Short mmCIF file of C-alpha atoms and ligand atoms in Angstrom, two decimals:
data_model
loop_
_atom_site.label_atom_id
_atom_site.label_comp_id
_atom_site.label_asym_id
_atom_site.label_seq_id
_atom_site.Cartn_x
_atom_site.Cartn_y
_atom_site.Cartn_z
CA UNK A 1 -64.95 -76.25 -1.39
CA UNK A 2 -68.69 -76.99 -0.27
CA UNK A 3 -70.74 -78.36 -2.90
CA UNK A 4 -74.14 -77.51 -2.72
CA UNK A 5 -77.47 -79.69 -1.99
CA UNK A 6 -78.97 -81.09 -5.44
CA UNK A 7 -82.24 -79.73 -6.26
CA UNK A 8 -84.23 -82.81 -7.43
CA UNK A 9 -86.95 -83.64 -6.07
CA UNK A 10 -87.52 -87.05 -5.38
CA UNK A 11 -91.12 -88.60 -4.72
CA UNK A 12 -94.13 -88.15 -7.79
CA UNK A 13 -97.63 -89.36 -7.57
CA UNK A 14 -98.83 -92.62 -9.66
CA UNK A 15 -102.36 -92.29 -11.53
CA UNK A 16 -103.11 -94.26 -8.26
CA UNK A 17 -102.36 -91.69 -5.94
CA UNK A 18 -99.62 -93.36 -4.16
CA UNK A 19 -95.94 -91.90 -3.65
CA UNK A 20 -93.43 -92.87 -5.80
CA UNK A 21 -90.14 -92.29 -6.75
CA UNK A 22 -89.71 -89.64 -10.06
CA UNK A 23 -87.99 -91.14 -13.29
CA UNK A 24 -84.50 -89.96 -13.95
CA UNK A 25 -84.61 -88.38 -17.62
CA UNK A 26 -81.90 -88.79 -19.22
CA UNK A 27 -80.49 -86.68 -22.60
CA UNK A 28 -78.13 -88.60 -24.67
CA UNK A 29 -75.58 -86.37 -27.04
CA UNK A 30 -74.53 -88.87 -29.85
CA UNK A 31 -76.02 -91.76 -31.63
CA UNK A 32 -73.18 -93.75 -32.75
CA UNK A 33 -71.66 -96.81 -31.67
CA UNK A 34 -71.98 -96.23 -27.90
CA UNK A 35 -75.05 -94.24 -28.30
CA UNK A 36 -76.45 -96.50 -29.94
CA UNK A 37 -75.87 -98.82 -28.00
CA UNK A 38 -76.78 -97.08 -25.14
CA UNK A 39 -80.23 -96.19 -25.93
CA UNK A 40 -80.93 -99.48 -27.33
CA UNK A 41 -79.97 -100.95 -23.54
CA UNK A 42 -82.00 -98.81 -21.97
CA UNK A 43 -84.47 -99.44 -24.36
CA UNK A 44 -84.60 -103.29 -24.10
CA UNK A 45 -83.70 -103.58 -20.47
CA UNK A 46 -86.13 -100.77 -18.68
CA UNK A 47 -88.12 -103.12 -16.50
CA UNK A 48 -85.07 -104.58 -14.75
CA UNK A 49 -83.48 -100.92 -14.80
CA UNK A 50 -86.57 -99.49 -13.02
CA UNK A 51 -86.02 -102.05 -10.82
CA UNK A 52 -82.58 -102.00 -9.59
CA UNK A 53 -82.30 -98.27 -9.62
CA UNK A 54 -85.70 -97.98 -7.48
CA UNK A 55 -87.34 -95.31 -10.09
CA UNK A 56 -87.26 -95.80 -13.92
CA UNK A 57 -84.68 -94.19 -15.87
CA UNK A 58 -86.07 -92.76 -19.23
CA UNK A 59 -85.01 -91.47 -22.37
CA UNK A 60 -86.03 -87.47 -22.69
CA UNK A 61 -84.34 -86.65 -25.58
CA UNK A 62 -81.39 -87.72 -28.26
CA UNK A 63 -79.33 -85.18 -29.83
CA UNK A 64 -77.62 -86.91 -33.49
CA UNK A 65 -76.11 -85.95 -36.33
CA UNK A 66 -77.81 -88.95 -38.45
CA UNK A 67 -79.71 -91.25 -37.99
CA UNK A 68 -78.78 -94.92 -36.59
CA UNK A 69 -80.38 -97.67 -37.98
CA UNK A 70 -79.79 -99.84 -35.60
CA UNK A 71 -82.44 -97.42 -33.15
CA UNK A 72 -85.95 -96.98 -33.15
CA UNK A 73 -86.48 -93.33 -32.25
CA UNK A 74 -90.54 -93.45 -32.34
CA UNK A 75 -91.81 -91.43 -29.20
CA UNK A 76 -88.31 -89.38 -28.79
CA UNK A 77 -87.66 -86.06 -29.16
CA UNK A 78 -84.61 -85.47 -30.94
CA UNK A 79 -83.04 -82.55 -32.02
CA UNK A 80 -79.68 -82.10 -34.05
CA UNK A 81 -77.96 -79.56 -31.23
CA UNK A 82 -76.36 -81.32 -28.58
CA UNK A 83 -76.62 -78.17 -26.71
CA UNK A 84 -80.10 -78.11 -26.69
CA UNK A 85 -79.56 -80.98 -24.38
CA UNK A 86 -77.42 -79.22 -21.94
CA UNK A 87 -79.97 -76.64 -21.24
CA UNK A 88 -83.18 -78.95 -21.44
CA UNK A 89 -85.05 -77.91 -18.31
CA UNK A 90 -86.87 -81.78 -18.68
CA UNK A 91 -83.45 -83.32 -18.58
CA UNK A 92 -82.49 -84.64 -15.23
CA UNK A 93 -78.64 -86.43 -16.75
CA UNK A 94 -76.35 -85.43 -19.92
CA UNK A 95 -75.17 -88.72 -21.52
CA UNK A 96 -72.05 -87.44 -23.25
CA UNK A 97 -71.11 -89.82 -26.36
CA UNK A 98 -70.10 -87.18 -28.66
CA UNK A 99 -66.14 -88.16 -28.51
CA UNK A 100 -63.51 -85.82 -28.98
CA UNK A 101 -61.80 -82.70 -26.97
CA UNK A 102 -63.57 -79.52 -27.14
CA UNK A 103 -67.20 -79.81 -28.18
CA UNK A 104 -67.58 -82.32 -25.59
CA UNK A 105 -65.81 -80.31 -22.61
CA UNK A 106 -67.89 -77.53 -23.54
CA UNK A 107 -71.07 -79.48 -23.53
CA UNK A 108 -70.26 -81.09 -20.32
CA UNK A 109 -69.23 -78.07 -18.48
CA UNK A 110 -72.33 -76.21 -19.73
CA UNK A 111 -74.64 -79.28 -18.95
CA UNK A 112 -73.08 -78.86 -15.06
CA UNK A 113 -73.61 -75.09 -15.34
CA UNK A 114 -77.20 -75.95 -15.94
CA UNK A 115 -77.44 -77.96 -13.10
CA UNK A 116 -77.40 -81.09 -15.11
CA UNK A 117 -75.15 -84.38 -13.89
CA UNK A 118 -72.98 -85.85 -16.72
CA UNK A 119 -72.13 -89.44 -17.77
CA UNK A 120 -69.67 -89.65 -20.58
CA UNK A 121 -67.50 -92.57 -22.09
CA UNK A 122 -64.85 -90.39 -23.49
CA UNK A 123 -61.42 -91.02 -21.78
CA UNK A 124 -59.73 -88.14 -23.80
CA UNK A 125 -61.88 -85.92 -22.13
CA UNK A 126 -61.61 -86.94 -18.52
CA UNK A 127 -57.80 -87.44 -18.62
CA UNK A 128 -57.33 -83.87 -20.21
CA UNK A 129 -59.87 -81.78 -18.63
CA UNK A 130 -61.47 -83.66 -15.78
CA UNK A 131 -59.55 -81.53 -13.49
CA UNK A 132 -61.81 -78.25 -14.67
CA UNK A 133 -64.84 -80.63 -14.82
CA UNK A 134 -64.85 -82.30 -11.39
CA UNK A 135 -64.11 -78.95 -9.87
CA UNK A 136 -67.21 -77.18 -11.91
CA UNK A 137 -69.45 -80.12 -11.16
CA UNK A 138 -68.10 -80.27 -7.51
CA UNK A 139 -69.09 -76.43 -7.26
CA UNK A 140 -72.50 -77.22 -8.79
CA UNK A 141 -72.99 -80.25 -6.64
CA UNK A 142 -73.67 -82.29 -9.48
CA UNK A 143 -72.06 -86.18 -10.51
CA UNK A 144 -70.13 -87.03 -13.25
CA UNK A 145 -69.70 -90.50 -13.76
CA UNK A 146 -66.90 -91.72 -16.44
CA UNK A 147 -66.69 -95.49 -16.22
CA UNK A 148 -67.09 -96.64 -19.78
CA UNK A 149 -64.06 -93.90 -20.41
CA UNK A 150 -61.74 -97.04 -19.23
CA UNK A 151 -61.82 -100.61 -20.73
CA UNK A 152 -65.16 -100.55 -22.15
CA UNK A 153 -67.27 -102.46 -20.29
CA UNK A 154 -65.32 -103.70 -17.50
CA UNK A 155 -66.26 -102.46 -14.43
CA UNK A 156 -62.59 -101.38 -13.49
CA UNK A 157 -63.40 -97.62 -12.03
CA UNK A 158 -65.99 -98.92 -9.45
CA UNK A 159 -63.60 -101.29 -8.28
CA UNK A 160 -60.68 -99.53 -8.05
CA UNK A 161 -62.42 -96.51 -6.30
CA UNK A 162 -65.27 -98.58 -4.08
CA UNK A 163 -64.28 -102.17 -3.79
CA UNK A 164 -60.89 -101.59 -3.36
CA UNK A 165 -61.34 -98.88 -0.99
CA UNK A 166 -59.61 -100.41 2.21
CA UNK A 167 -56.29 -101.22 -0.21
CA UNK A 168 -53.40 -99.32 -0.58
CA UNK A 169 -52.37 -99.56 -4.07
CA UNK A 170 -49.49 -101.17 -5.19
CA UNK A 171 -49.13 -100.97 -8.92
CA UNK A 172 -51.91 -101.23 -12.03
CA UNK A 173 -51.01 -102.88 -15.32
CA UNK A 174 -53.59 -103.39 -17.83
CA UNK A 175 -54.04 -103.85 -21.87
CA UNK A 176 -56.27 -101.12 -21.95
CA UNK A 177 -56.37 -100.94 -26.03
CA UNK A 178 -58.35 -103.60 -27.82
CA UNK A 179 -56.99 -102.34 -31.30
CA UNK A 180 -53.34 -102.99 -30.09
CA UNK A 181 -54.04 -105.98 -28.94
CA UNK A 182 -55.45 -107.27 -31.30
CA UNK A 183 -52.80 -106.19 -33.43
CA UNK A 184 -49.46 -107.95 -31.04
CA UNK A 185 -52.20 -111.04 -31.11
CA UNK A 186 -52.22 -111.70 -34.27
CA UNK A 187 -48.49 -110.50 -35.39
CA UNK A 188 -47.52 -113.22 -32.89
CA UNK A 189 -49.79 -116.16 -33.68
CA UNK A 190 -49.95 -115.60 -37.76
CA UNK A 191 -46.40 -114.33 -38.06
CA UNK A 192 -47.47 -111.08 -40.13
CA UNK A 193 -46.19 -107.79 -39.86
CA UNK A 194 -47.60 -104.87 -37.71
CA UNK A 195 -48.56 -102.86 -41.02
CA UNK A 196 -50.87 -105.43 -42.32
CA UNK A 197 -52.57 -106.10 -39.21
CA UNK A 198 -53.75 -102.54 -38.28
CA UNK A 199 -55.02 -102.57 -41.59
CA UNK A 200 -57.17 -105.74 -40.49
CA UNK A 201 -58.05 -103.96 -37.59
CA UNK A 202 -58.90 -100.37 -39.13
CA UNK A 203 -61.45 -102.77 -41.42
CA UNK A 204 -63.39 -104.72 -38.79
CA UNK A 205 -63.84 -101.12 -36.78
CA UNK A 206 -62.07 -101.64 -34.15
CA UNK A 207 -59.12 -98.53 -34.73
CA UNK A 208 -60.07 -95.00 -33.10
CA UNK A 209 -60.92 -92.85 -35.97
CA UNK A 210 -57.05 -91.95 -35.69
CA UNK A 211 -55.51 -95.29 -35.27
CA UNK A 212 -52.21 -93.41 -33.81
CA UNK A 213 -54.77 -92.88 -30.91
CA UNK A 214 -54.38 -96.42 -30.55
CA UNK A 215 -51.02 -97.59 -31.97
CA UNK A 216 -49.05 -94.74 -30.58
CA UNK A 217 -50.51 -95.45 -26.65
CA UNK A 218 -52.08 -92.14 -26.76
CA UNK A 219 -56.31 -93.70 -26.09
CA UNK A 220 -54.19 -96.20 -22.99
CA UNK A 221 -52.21 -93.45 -21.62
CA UNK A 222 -55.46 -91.59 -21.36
CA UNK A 223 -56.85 -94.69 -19.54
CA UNK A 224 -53.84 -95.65 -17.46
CA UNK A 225 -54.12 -91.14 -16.39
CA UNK A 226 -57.63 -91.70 -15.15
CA UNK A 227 -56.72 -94.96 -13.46
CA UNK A 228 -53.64 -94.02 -11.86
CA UNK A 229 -55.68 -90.80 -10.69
CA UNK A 230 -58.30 -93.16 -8.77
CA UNK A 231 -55.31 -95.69 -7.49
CA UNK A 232 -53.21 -93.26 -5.83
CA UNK A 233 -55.58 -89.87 -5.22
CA UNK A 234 -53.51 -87.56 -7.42
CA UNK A 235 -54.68 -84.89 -9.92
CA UNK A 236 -55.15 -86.00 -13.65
CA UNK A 237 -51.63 -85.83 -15.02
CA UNK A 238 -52.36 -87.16 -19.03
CA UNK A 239 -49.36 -84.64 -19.78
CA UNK A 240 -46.78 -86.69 -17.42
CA UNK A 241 -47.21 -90.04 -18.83
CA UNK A 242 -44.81 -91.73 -20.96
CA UNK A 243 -46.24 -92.82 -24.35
CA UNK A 244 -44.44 -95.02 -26.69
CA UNK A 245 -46.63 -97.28 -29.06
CA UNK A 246 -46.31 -100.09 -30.74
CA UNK A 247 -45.66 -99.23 -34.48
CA UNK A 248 -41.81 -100.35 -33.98
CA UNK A 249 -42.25 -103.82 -32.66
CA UNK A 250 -41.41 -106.07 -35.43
CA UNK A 251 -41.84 -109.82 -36.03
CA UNK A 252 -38.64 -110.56 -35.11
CA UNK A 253 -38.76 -109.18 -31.74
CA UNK A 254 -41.95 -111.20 -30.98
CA UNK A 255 -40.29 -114.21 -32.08
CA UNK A 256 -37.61 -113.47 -30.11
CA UNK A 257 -39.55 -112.84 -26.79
CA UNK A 258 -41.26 -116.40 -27.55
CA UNK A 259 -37.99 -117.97 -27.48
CA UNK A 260 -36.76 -116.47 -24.14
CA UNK A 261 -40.71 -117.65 -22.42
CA UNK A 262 -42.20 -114.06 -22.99
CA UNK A 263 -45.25 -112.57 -24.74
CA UNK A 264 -44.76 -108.67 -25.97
CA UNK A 265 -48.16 -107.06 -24.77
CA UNK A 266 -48.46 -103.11 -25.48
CA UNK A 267 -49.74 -101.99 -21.41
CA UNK A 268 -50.22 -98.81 -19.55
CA UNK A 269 -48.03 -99.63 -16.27
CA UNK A 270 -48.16 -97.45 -13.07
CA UNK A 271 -46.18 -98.49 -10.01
CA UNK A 272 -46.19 -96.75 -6.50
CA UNK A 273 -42.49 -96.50 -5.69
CA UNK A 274 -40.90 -94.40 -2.53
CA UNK A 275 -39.46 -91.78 -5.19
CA UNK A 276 -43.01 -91.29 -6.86
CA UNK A 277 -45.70 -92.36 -9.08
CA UNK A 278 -44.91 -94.56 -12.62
CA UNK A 279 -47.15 -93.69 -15.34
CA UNK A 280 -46.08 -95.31 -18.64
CA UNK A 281 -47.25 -96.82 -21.54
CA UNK A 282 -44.99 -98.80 -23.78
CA UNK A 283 -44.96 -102.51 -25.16
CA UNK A 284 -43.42 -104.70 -22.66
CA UNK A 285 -42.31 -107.81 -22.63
CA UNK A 286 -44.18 -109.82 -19.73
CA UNK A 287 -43.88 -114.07 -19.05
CA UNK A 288 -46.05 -116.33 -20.64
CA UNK A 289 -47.64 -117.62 -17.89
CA UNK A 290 -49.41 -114.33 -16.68
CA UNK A 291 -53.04 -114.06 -16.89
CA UNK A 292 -52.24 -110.83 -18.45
CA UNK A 293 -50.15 -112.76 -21.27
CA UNK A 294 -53.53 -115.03 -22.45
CA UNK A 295 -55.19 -111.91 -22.92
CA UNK A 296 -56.13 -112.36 -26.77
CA UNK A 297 -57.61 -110.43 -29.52
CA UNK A 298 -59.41 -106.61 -29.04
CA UNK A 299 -60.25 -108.35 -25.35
CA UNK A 300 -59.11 -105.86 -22.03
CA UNK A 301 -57.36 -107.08 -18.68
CA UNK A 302 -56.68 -105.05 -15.79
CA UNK A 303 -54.21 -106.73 -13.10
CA UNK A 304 -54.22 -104.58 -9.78
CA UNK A 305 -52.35 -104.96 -6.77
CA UNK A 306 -53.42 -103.75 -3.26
CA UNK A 307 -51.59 -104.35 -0.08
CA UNK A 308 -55.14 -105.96 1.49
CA UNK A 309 -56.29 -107.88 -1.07
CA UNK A 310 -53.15 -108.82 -3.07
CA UNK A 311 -53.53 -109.06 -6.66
CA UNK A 312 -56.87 -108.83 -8.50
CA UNK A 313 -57.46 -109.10 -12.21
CA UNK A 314 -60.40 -107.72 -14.35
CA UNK A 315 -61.39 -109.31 -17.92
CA UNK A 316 -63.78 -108.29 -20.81
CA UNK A 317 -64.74 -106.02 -23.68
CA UNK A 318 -62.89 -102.96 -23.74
CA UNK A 319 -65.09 -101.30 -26.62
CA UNK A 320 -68.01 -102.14 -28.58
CA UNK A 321 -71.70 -100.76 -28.51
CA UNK A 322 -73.34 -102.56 -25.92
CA UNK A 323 -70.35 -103.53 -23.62
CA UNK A 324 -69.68 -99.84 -23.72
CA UNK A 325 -73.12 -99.34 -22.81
CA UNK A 326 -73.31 -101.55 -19.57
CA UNK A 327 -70.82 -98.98 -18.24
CA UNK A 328 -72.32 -95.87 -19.25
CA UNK A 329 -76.27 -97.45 -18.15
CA UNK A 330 -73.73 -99.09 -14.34
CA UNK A 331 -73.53 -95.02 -14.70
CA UNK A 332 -77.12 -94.17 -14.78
CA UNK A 333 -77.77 -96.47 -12.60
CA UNK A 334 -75.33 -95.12 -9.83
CA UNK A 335 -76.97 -91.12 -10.88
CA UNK A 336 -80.48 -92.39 -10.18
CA UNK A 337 -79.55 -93.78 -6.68
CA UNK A 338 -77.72 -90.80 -5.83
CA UNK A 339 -79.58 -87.75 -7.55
CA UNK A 340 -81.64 -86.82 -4.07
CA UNK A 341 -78.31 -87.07 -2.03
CA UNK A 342 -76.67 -84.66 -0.37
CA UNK A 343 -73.71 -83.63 -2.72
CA UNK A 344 -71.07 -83.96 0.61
CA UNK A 345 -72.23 -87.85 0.69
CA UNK A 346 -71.70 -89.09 -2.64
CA UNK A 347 -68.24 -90.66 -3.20
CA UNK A 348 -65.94 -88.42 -4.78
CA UNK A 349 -65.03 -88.07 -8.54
CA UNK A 350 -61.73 -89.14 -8.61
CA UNK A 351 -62.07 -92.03 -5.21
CA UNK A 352 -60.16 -89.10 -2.90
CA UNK A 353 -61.29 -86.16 -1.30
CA UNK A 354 -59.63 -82.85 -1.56
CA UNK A 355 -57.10 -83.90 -4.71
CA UNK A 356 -54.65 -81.43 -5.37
CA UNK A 357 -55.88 -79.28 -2.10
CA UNK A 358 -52.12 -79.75 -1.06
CA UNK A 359 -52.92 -83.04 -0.08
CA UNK A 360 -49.55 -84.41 -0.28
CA UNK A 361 -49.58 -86.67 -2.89
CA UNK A 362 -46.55 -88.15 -4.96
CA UNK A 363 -45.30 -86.59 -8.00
CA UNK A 364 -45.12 -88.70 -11.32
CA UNK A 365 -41.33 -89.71 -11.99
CA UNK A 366 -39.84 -88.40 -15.05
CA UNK A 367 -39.28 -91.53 -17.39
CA UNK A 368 -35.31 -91.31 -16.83
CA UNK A 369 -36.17 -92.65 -12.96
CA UNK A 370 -38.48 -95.47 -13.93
CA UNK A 371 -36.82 -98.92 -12.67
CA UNK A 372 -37.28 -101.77 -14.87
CA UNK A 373 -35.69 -105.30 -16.58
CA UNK A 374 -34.77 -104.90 -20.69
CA UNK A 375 -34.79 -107.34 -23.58
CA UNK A 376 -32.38 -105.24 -26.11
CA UNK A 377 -31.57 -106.82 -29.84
CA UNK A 378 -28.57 -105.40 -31.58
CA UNK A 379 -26.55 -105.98 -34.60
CA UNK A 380 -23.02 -106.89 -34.40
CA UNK A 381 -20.14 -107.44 -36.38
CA UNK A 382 -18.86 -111.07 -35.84
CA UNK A 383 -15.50 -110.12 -34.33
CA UNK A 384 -13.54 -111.06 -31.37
CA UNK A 385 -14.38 -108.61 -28.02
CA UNK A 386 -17.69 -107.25 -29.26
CA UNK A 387 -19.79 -108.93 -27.11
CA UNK A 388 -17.19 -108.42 -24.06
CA UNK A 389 -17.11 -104.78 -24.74
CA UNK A 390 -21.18 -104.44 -24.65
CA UNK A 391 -20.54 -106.80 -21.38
CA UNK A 392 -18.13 -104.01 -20.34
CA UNK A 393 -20.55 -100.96 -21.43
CA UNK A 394 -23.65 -102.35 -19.70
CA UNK A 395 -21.78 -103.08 -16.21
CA UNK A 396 -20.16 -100.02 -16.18
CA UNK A 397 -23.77 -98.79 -15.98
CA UNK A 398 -24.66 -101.31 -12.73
CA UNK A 399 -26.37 -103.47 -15.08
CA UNK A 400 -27.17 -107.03 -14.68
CA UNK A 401 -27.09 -109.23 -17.97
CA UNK A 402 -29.92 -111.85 -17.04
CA UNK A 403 -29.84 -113.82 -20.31
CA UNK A 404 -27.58 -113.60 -23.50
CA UNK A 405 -28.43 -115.12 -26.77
CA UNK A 406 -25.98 -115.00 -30.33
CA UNK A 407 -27.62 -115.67 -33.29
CA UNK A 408 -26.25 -117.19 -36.71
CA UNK A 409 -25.21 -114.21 -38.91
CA UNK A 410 -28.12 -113.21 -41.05
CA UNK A 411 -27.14 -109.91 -43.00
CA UNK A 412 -23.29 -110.81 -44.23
CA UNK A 413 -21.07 -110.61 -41.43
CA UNK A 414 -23.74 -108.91 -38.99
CA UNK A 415 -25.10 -111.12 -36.06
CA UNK A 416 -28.04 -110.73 -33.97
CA UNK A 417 -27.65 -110.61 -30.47
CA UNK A 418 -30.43 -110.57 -27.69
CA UNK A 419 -30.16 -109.74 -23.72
CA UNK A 420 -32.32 -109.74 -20.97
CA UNK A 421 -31.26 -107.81 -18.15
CA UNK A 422 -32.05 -107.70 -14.79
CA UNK A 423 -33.82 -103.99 -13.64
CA UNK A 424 -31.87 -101.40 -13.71
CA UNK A 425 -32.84 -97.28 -13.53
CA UNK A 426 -33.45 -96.30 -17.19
CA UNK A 427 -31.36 -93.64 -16.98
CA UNK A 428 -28.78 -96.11 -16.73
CA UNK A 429 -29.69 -98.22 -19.39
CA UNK A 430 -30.56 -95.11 -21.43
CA UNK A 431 -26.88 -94.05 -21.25
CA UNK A 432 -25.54 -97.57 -22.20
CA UNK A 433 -27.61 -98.05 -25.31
CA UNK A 434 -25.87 -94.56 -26.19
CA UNK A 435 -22.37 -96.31 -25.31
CA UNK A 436 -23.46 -99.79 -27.66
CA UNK A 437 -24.60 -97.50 -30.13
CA UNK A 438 -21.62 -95.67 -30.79
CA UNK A 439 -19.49 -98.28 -30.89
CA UNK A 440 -17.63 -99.10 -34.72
CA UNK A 441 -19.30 -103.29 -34.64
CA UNK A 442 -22.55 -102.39 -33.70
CA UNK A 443 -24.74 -101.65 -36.71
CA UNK A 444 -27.91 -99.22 -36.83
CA UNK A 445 -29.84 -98.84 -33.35
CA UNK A 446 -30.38 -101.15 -30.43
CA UNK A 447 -33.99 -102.44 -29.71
CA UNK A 448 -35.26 -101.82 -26.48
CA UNK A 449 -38.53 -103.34 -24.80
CA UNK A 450 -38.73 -102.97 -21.43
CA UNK A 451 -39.29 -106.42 -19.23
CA UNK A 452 -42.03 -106.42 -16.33
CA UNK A 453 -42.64 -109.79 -14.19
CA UNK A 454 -46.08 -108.47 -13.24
CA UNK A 455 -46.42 -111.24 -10.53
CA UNK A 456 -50.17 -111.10 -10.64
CA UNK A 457 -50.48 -114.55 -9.17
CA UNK A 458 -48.40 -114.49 -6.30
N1 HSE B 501 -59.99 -97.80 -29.80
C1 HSE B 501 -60.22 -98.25 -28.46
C2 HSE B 501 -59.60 -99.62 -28.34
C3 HSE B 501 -61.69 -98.28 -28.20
O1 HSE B 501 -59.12 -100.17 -29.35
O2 HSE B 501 -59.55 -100.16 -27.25
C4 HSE B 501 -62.09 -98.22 -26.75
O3 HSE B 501 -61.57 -97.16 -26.06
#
């Protein structure tokens, strides 16, 4: 579909009389934490902004709800309708910061009706309606530019779709929530339970305004959608991804994992295979020695693996005002270069041209064709042929047991027991935990955490 050429034009007179380049004006919609934080940036750091982008980028207007102390709005207009923003005739870019489904898509597609390019921050929104948006602002010729909607601050979206351009992408793995994080961190270095640790986190600010958002792997699978989307050059797919969070993970099982050499990090996992795509989000047991592993705290890591380059790894703040706002200002930046060029030139939305124009690209496996190791805890009674049967149950199945460990009895005559096994499909191992389960010594439900060796170094 052809976009068409973007109307700005590029070269203004100076009180001198000599040519130069026209500022970019810029609306922002939301005055929160990012917005704040935005503004603020662009505030502090104009000179060098002018600078780099070639033309200064300014501040036209602010749409807020209230006020934020932490800005000093003298000289801006402001107005308390983000909409007024979208059709702002003086506003060259729509800075999206509003959060949240359906006010934002309908600001954003009515900024691009108005001719208006976009950069947001909000992940929910790109990995749940960027399909409709990048084809209205691909009609419209305009950019929209989303890389603070992925791990903050890190610059992960320009390199996966620019400086890895030459790679064919292997897999992505990344802890791509800070608040989960920061909860397996601390669970696992203070020995407290998951409960009171979200409540630490909810406290210092860190927790969505839901915190199932980020305990349930609903913000990463939104993440992991969009990245997976750039990797591969396949449509948005938020609805195909696996989501399990961590709310289930108990002390024990991080214990556990320390004693076998592992660290239990929640990540949002997608693997090219020949079969399809993997797109899942889940905690996972990965070796201590990964860089991914030393990943501490509300911090973000991206590992990625291309066939060129091997593996690369990307490290920082994956929220907070200002890191947030290096992304969405990286954004601006990339607008103001590009505002005068042709629409046909810029690089595409998603890193692909044509996605979804029967281009041929892999489906995303259904969960039950995943391939992947397992650490599984059960309780058994303490009884001649249990542990042969479960054996039995998971070979049956054509899987591997890697590692075996029988705890002293702790609750009567029940034992804990721990496995590693060696990947298997999880349709398999889905059947066999059905097997274990039903069998008269085993006690309540098995455990499962899925294993990943994540060979980021190699
Ligand atoms: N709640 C998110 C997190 C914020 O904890 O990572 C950034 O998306």
């Amino acid at each position: 579909m052809p976009g068409i050429d973007t109307p700005f034009t590029n070269w203004t007179r100076n009180d001198q009389g000599s040519r130069t380049l026209k500022p970019v004006r810029v609306g922002i919609c939301g005055l929160g934490t990012v917005g704040g934080g935005t503004f603020n940036v662009l505030m502090r750091n104009a000179d060098d902004i002018a600078r780099r982008a070639g033309r200064p980028i300014v501040v036209e207007q602010v749409a807020h709800r209230s006020l934020n102390p932490e800005c000093d709005l003298t000289g801006i207009k402001t107005t308390t309708d983000v909409y007024e923003v979208a059709r702002n005739p003086d506003v060259d870019v729509l800075v999206e910061l509003v959060g949240g489904y359906e006010v934002a898509r309908e600001l954003v597609l009515s900024a691009i009706a108005n001719g208006k390019h976009v950069v947001t921050a909000n992940k929910a929104l790109i990995a749940v309606h960027g399909n409709e948006i990048f084809k209205a602002a691909h009609e419209q010729g305009v950019i929209v530019a989303f890389e603070a909607a992925v791990a903050g601050g890190i610059p992960v979206i320009k390199s996966l779709r620019e400086g890895l351009g030459a790679n064919r992408i292997e897999w992505v793995a990344g802890i791509i929530n800070g608040t989960g994080n920061y909860i397996l961190t601390h669970m696992r270095s203070e020995g407290r339970a998951f409960e009171d640790v979200l409540a630490e986190a909810q406290a210092l600010g860190y927790a969505e305004a839901d915190p199932t958002f980020d305990v349930e792997g609903i913000d990463a699978a939104h993440k992991l959608t969009i990245l997976a989307s750039i990797a591969y050059g396949v449509p948005l797919q938020f609805e195909k991804a696996y989501t399990e969070g961590i709310s289930r993970v108990t002390f024990d099982d991080v214990e556990q994992a320390d004693n076998l050499g592992y660290v239990i990090k929640h990540l949002g996992i997608s693997k090219r295979t020949d079969a399809g795509l993997e797109l899942r989000v889940h905690p996972t047991l990965i070796p201590k020695d990964r860089l991914l592993a030393n990943v501490h705290g509300v911090k973000n890591a991206i590992a990625i693996m291309g066939d060129a380059v091997g593996p690369t790894l990307y490290y920082g703040a994956g929220a907070g005002a200002e890191p947030t706002a290096s992304a969405v200002v990286a954004d601006l930046l990339d607008v103001a270069r590009d505002i005068a060029t042709d629409h046909h030139y810029r690089v595409p939305y998603l890193a692909f041209s044509g996605i979804g124009e029967g281009d041929g690209s892999q489906p995303i496996l259904p969960m039950e064709d995943i391939v992947t190791a397992y650490y599984l805890r059960l309780l058994a009674v303490d009884r001649p042929g249990v542990l042969a049967r479960v054996a039995t149950i998971l070979s049956e199945q054509g899987i591997s047991i890697e590692a075996l460990v029988q705890k002293e009895a702790t609750e009567g005559e029940l034992v804990p027991i721990i496995l590693l096994t060696h990947s298997c499909r999880e349709k398999h191992m889905n059947e066999a935990i059905r097997q274990i389960e039903s069998m008269a010594d085993i006690a309540g439900s098995v455990t499962r955490i899925r294993v990943e060796s994540l060979d980021e170094q190699e």
